[in-house]
Short mmCIF file of C-alpha atoms in Angstrom, two decimals:
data_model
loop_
_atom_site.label_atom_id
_atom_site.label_comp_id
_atom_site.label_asym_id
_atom_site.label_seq_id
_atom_site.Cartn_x
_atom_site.Cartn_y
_atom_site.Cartn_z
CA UNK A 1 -43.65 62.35 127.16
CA UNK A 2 -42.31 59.00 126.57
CA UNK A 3 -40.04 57.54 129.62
CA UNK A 4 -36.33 57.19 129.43
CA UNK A 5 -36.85 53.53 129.60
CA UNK A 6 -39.58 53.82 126.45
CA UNK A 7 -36.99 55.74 124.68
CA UNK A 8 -33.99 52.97 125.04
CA UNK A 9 -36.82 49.80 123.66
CA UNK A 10 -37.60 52.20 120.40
CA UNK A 11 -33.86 52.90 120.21
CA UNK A 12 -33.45 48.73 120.30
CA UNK A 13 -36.43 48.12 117.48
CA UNK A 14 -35.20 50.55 115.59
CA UNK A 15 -31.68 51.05 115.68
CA UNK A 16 -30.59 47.67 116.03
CA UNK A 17 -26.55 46.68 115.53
CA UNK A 18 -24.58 43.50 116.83
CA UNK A 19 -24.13 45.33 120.05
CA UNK A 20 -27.88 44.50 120.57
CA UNK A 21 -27.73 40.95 119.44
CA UNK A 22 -27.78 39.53 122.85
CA UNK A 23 -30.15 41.45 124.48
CA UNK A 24 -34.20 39.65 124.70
CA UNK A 25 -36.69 41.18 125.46
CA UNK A 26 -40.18 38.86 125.97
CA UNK A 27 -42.64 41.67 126.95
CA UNK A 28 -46.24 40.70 128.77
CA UNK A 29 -47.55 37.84 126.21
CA UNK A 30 -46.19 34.77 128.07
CA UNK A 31 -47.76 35.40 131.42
CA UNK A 32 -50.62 36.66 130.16
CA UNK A 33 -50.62 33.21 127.78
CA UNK A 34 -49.58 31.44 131.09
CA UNK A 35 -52.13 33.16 133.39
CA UNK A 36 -54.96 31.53 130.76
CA UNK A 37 -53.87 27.90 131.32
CA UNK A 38 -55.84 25.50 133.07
CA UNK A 39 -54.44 24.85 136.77
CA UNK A 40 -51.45 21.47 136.46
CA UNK A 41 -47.54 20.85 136.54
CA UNK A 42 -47.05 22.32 132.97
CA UNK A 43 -48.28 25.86 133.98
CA UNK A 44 -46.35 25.64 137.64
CA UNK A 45 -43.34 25.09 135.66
CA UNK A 46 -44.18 28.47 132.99
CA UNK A 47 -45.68 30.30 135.81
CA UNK A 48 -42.41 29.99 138.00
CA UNK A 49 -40.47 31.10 134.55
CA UNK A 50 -41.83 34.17 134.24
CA UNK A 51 -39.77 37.32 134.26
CA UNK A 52 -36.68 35.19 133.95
CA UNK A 53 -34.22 36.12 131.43
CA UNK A 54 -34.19 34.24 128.51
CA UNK A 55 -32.14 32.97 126.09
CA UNK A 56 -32.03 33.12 121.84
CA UNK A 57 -32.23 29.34 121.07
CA UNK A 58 -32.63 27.83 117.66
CA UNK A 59 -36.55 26.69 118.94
CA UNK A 60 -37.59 29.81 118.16
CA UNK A 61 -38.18 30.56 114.77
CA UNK A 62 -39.69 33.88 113.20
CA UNK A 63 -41.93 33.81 110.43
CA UNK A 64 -41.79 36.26 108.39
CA UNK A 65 -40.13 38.66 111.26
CA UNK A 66 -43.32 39.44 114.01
CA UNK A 67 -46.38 39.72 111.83
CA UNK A 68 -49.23 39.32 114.82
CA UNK A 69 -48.22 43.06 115.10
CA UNK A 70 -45.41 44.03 112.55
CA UNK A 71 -46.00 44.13 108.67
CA UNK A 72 -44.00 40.80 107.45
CA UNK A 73 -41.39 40.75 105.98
CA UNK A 74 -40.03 44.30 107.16
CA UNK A 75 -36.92 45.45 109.04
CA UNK A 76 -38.89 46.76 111.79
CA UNK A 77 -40.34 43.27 111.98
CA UNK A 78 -37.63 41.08 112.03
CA UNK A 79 -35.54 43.39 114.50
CA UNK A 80 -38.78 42.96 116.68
CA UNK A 81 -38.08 38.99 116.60
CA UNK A 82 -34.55 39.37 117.15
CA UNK A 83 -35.28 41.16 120.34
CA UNK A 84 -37.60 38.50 121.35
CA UNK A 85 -35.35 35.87 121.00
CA UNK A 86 -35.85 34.41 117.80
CA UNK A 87 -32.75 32.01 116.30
CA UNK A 88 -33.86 31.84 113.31
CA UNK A 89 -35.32 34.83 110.90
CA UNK A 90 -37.44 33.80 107.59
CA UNK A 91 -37.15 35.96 104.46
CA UNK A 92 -39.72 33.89 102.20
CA UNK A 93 -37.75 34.88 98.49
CA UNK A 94 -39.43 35.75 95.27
CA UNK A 95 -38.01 37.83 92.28
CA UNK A 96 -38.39 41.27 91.08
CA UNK A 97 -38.72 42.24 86.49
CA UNK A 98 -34.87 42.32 87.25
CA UNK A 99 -34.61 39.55 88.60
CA UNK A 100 -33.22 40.73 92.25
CA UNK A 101 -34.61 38.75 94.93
CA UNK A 102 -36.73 40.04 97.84
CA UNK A 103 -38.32 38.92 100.78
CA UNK A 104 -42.10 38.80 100.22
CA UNK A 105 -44.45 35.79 101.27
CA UNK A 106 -45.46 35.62 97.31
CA UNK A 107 -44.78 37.04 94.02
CA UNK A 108 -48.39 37.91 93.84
CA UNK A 109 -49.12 39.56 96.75
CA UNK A 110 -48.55 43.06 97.38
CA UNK A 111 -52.04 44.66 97.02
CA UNK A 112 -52.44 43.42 100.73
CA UNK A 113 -49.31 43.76 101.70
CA UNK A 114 -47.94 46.78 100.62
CA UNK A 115 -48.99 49.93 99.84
CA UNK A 116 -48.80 49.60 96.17
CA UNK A 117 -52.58 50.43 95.20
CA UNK A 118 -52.09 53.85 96.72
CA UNK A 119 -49.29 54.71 94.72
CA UNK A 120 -48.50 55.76 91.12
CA UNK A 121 -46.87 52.29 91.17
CA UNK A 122 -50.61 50.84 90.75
CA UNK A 123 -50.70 51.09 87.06
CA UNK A 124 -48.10 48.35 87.12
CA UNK A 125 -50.58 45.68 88.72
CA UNK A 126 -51.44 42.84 87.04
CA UNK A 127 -55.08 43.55 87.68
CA UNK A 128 -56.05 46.62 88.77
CA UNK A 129 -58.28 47.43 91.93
CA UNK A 130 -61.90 46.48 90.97
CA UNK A 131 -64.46 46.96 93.82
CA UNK A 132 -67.27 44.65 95.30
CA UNK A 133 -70.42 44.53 93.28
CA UNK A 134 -73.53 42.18 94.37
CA UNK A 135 -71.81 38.55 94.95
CA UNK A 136 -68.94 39.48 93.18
CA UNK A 137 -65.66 40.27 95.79
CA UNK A 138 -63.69 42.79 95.30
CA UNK A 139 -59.80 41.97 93.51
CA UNK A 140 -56.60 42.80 92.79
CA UNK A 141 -53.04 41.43 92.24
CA UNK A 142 -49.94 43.22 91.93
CA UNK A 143 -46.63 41.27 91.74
CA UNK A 144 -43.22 41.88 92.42
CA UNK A 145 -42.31 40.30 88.93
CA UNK A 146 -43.70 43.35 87.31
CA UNK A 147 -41.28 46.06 89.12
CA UNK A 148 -37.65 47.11 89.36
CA UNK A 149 -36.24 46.88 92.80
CA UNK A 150 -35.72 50.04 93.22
CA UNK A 151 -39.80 50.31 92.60
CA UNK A 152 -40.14 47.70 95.13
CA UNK A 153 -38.16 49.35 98.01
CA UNK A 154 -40.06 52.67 97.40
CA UNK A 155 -43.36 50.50 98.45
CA UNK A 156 -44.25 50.79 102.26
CA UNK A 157 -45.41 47.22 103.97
CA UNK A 158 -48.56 46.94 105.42
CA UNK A 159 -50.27 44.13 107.68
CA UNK A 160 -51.24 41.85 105.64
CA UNK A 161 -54.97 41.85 104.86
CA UNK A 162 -57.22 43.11 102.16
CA UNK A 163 -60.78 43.26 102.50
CA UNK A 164 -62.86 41.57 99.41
CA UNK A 165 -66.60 42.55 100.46
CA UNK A 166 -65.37 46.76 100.29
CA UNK A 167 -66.64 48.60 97.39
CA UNK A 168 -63.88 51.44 97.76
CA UNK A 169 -59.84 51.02 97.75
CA UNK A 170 -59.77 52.72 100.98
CA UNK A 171 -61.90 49.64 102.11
CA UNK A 172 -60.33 47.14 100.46
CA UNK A 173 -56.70 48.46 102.03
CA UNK A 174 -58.14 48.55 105.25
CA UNK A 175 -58.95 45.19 107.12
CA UNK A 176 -56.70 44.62 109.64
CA UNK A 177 -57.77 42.04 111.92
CA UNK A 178 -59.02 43.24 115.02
CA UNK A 179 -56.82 40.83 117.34
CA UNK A 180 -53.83 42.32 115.47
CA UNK A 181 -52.89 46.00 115.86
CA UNK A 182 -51.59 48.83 113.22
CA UNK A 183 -49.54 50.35 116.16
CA UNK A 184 -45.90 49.44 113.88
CA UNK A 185 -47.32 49.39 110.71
CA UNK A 186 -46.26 53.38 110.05
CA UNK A 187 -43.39 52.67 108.43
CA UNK A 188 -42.98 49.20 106.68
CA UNK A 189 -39.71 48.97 105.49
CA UNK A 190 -39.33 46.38 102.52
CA UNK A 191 -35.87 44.34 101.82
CA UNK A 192 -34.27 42.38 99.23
CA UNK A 193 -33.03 39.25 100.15
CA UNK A 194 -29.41 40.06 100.37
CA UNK A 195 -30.52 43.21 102.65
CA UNK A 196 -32.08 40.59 104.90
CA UNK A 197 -29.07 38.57 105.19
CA UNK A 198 -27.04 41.41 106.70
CA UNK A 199 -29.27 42.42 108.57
CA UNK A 200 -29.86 38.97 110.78
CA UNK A 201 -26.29 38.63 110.72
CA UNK A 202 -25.85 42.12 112.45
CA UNK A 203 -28.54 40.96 114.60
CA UNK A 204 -26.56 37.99 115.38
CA UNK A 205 -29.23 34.88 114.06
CA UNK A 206 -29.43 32.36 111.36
CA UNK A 207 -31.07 32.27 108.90
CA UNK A 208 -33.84 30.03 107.07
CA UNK A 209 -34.88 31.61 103.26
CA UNK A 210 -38.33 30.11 101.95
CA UNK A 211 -37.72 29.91 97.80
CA UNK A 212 -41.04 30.66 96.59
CA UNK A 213 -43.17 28.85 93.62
CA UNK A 214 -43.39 31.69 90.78
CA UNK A 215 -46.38 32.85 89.80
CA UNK A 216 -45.31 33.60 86.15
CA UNK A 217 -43.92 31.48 84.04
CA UNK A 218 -40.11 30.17 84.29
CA UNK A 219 -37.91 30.76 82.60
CA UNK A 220 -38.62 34.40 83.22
CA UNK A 221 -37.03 36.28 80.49
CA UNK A 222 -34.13 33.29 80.63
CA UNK A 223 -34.23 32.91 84.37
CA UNK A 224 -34.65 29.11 85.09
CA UNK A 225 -36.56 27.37 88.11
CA UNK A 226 -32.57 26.14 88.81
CA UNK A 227 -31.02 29.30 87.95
CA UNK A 228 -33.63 30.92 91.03
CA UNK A 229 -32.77 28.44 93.32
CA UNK A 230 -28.97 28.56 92.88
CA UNK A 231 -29.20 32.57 92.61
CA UNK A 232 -30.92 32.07 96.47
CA UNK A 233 -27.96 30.30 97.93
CA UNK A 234 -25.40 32.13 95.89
CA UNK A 235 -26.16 35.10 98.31
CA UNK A 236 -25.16 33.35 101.17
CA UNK A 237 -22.35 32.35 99.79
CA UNK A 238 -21.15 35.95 98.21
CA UNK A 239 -21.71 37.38 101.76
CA UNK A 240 -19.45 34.69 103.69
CA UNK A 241 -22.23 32.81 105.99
CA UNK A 242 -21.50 29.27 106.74
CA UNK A 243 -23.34 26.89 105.53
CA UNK A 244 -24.39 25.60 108.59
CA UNK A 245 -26.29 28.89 109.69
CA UNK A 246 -28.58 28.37 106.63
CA UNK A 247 -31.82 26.73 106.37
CA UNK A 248 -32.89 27.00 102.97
CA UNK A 249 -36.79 26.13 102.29
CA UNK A 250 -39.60 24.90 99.66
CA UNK A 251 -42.58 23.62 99.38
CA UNK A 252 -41.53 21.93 96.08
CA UNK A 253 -39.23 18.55 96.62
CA UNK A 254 -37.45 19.43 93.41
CA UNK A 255 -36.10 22.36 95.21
CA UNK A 256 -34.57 20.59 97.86
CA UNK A 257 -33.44 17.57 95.63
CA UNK A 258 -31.43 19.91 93.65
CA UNK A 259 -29.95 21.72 96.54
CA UNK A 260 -28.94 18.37 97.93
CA UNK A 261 -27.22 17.42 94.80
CA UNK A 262 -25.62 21.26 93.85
CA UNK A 263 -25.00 22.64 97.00
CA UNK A 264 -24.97 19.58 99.39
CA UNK A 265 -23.49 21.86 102.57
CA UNK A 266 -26.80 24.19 102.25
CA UNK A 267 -28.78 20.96 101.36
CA UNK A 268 -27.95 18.87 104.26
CA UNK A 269 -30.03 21.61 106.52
CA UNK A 270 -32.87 22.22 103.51
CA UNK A 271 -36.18 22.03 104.72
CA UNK A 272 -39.22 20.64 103.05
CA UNK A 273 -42.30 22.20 103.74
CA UNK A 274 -44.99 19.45 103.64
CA UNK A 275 -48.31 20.11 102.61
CA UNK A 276 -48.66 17.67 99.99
CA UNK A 277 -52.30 17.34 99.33
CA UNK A 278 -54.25 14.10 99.92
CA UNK A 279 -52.01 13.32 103.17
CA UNK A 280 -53.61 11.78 105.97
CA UNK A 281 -51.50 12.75 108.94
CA UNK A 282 -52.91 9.66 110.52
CA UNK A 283 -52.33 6.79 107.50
CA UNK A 284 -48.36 6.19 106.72
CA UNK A 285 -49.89 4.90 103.16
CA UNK A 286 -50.81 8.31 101.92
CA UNK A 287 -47.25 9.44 102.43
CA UNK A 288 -45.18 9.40 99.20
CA UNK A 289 -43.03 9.56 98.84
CA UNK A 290 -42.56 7.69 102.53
CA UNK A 291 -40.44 9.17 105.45
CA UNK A 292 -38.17 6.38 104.66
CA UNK A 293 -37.70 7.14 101.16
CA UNK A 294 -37.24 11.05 102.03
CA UNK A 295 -34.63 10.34 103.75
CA UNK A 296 -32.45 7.83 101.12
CA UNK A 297 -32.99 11.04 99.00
CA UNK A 298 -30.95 12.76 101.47
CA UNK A 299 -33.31 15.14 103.29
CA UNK A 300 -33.06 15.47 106.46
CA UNK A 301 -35.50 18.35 107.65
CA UNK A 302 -38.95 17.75 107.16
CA UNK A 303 -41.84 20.42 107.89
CA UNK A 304 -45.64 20.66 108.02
CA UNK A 305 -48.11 22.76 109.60
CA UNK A 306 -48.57 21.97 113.44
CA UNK A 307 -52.36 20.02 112.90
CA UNK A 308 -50.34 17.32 111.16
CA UNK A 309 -48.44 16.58 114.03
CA UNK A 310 -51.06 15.69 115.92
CA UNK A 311 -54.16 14.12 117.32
CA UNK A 312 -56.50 13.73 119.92
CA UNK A 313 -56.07 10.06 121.88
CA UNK A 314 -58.98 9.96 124.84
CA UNK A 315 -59.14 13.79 124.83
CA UNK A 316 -55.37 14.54 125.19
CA UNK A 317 -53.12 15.69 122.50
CA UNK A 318 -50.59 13.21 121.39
CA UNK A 319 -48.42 12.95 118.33
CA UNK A 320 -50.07 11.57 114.79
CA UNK A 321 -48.89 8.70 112.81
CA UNK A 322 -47.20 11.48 110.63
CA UNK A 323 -45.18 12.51 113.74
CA UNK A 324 -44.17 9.18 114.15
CA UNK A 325 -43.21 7.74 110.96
CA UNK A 326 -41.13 11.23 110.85
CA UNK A 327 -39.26 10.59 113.84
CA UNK A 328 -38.53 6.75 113.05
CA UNK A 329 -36.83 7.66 109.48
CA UNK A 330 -34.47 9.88 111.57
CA UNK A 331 -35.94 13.02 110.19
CA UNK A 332 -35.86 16.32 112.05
CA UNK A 333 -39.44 18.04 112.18
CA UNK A 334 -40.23 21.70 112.27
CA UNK A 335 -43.70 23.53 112.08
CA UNK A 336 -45.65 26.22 111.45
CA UNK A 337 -47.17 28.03 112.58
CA UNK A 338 -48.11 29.43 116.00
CA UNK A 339 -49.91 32.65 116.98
CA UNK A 340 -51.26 32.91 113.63
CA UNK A 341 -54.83 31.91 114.50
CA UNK A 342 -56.23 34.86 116.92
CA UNK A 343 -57.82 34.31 119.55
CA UNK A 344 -58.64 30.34 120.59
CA UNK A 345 -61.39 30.27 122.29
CA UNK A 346 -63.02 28.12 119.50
CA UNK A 347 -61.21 25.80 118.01
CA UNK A 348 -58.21 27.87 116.89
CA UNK A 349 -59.03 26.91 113.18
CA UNK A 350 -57.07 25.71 110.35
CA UNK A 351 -53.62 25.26 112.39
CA UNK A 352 -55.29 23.12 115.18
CA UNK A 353 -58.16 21.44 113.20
CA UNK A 354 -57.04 17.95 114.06
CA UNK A 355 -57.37 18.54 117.99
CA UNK A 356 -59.95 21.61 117.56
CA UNK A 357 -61.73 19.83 120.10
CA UNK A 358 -59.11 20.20 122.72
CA UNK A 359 -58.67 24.09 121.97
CA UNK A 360 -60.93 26.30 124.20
CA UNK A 361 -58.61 29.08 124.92
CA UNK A 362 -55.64 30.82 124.42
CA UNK A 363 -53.98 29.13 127.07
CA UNK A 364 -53.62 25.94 125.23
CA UNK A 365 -51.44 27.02 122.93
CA UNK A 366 -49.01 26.47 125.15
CA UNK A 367 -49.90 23.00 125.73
CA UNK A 368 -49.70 22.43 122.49
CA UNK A 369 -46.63 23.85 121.93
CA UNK A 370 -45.46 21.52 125.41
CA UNK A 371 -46.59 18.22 123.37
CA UNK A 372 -44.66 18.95 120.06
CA UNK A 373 -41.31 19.92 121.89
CA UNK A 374 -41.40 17.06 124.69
CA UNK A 375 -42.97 14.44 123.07
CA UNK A 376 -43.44 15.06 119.07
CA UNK A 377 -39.23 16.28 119.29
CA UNK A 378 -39.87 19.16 116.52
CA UNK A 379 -36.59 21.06 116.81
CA UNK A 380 -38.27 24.21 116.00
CA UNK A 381 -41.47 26.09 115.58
CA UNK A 382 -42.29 29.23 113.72
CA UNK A 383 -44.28 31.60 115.29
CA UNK A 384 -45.80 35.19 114.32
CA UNK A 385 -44.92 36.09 117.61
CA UNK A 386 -41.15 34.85 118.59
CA UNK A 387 -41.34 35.99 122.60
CA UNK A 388 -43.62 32.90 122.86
CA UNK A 389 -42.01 30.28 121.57
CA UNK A 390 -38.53 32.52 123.22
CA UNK A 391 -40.27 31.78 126.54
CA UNK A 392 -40.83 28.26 126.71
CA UNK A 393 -38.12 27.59 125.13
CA UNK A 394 -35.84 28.84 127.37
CA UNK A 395 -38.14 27.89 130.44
CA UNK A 396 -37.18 24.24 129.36
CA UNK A 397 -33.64 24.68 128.93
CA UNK A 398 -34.20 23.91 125.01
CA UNK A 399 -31.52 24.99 122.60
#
């Protein structure tokens, strides 16, 4: 039988209201991360942190709600990050065939993260499941463009993974990865956008919405690239949040630009996810447009993945020339994305590649995470797993 106590943390995850906003709950991860770090001043300080309470502090960021062990983008997800201590919940937005927004890392992504192959709904994918054969992977792609949203909500979310060496659906559906779990994935519960928005209000956060680069062609049926953007912000505004509690991302500049110069209140906080191609974190003259001239266009939040932050100067981590030439054109940095890379007892791959050889365990995540909040400045980092960044975050008295 499950224990009283047991009981009351399902109740939390699950039943969720403003009467629970406060309440943080950080669960084993952060000693255990602490316990793996090398002997020094850093872990003395985490160490004599632990089992503190903590406090919700803009730092913490969740992507896409809690996905090391929640399907993303799901309400049992992002109530998991709200009782870790996240600040800041991301509902990445795409568009359904009528043109309702939902939360969903892509438009073209639900045969791994939904349950849509295993429904009737399957005859609506774009292309249909087709197993492995010899050196040919297994595919499929199923988008949200091509249902209702009412078809979308009756989809179940999954972890995110689909297998392309299985030669049966079954296969294909299955391939979680090990070092993440399918303990919460029984129930998957999918949201539009303006679902999302009352629910981290209830939960007492703010919010940061990720306006996704269609898949199909735009205009869709006489939806424009502007007419998206505007429709993404428009819900913020139709449900009464403040400007200010609104982060509104995209990869694309264009996106920002024209937030800056439509909506300036939501643009002065718009983010721009940097992954420009061809960028040399470490040469200022591959960045173009510059820091300098970001800023004169009037953004003010700038955001790449966590490698491009950084470097390796005599074997210790420091910040790149990227994280500089940020900093100097006054621009506030956040990144992405912690506890996303499994175990590190290798490298930690793509998100640490430019100090891979510094990364030897999972205790240096931590270290890492030290170097781009004392001396990088980010202002927040997204994690898969909020109660991390929750913990040092409020360890260090960071807001």
């Amino acid at each position: 039988m499950l224990s009283a106590l047991a009981i009351l943390t399902l109740i939390g995850l699950t039943l969720a209201s403003p009467a629970h906003a406060g309440e943080i709950e950080l669960g084993p991860r952060p000693a255990y991360l602490v316990g793996q770090m090398a002997e020094g001043p850093l872990k003395e300080k985490l160490a004599a942190c632990i089992g503190r309470p903590a406090k919700r502090t803009l730092f913490s960021v969740s992507h896409r709600g809690a996905p090391l062990q929640f399907p993303e983008h799901t309400e049992e997800g992002y109530r998991a990050a709200g009782l870790m201590g996240a600040g800041i919940l991301e509902c990445d937005v795409t568009f359904t065939r009528d043109k309702e927004l939902v939360c969903r890392h892509s438009q073209n992504d639900l045969q791994a993260t939904t349950d849509i192959l295993a429904t009737g709904l399957a005859a609506t994918c774009k292309e249909p499941f087709t197993p492995a054969a010899g050196d040919t992977p297994a595919t499929a792609e199923c988008r949200t463009s091509d249902l209702t949203l009412a078809e979308f909500k009756s989809l179940r979310g999954k972890m995110d993974a689909a297998d392309k060496t299985a030669s049966t659906l079954e296969g294909y559906m299955n391939a979680t990865a090990p070092w993440r779990t399918e303990l919460y994935a029984g129930t998957g519960t999918l949201l539009s956008h303006k679902e999302s928005i009352r629910l981290f209000k209830d939960l007492g956060v703010k919010f940061t919405p990720e306006l996704k680069t269609p898949v199909v062609d735009m205009p869709f049926d006489g939806f424009t690239r502007e007419a998206y953007a505007q429709k993404m912000i428009d819900d913020y505004k139709d449900a009464g949040i403040p400007p200010e509690d609104v982060y509104p991302q995209s990869f694309d500049l264009e996106d920002i630009l024209y937030w800056i110069r439509n909506e300036p209140e939501f643009g002065r906080q718009a983010v721009f996810l940097d992954a420009r191609r061809g960028l040399d974190p470490m040469d200022p003259g591959t960045f173009s447009p510059s820091m300098a001239e970001l800023k004169e266009m009037g953004v003010n939040y700038l955001a790449p993945p966590l490698y491009v932050l950084l470097t390796l100067e005599d074997g210790r981590i420091v910040p790149s020339a990227y994280a500089r030439a940020a900093r100097d054109a006054g621009l506030d940095i956040i990144t992405w994305t912690l506890e996303r890379s499994g175990p590190l007892s290798s490298g930690g791959g793509w998100y640490y590649q430019s100090v891979s050889p510094a990364i030897d365990g999972d205790g240096r995540m931590l270290e890492v995470l030290d170097v781009l909040a004392r001396v990088v400045g980010v202002k927040g980092v997204f994690s898969d797993w909020p109660a991390t960044t929750s913990f040092y975050a409020s360890c260090m008295g960071l807001e």
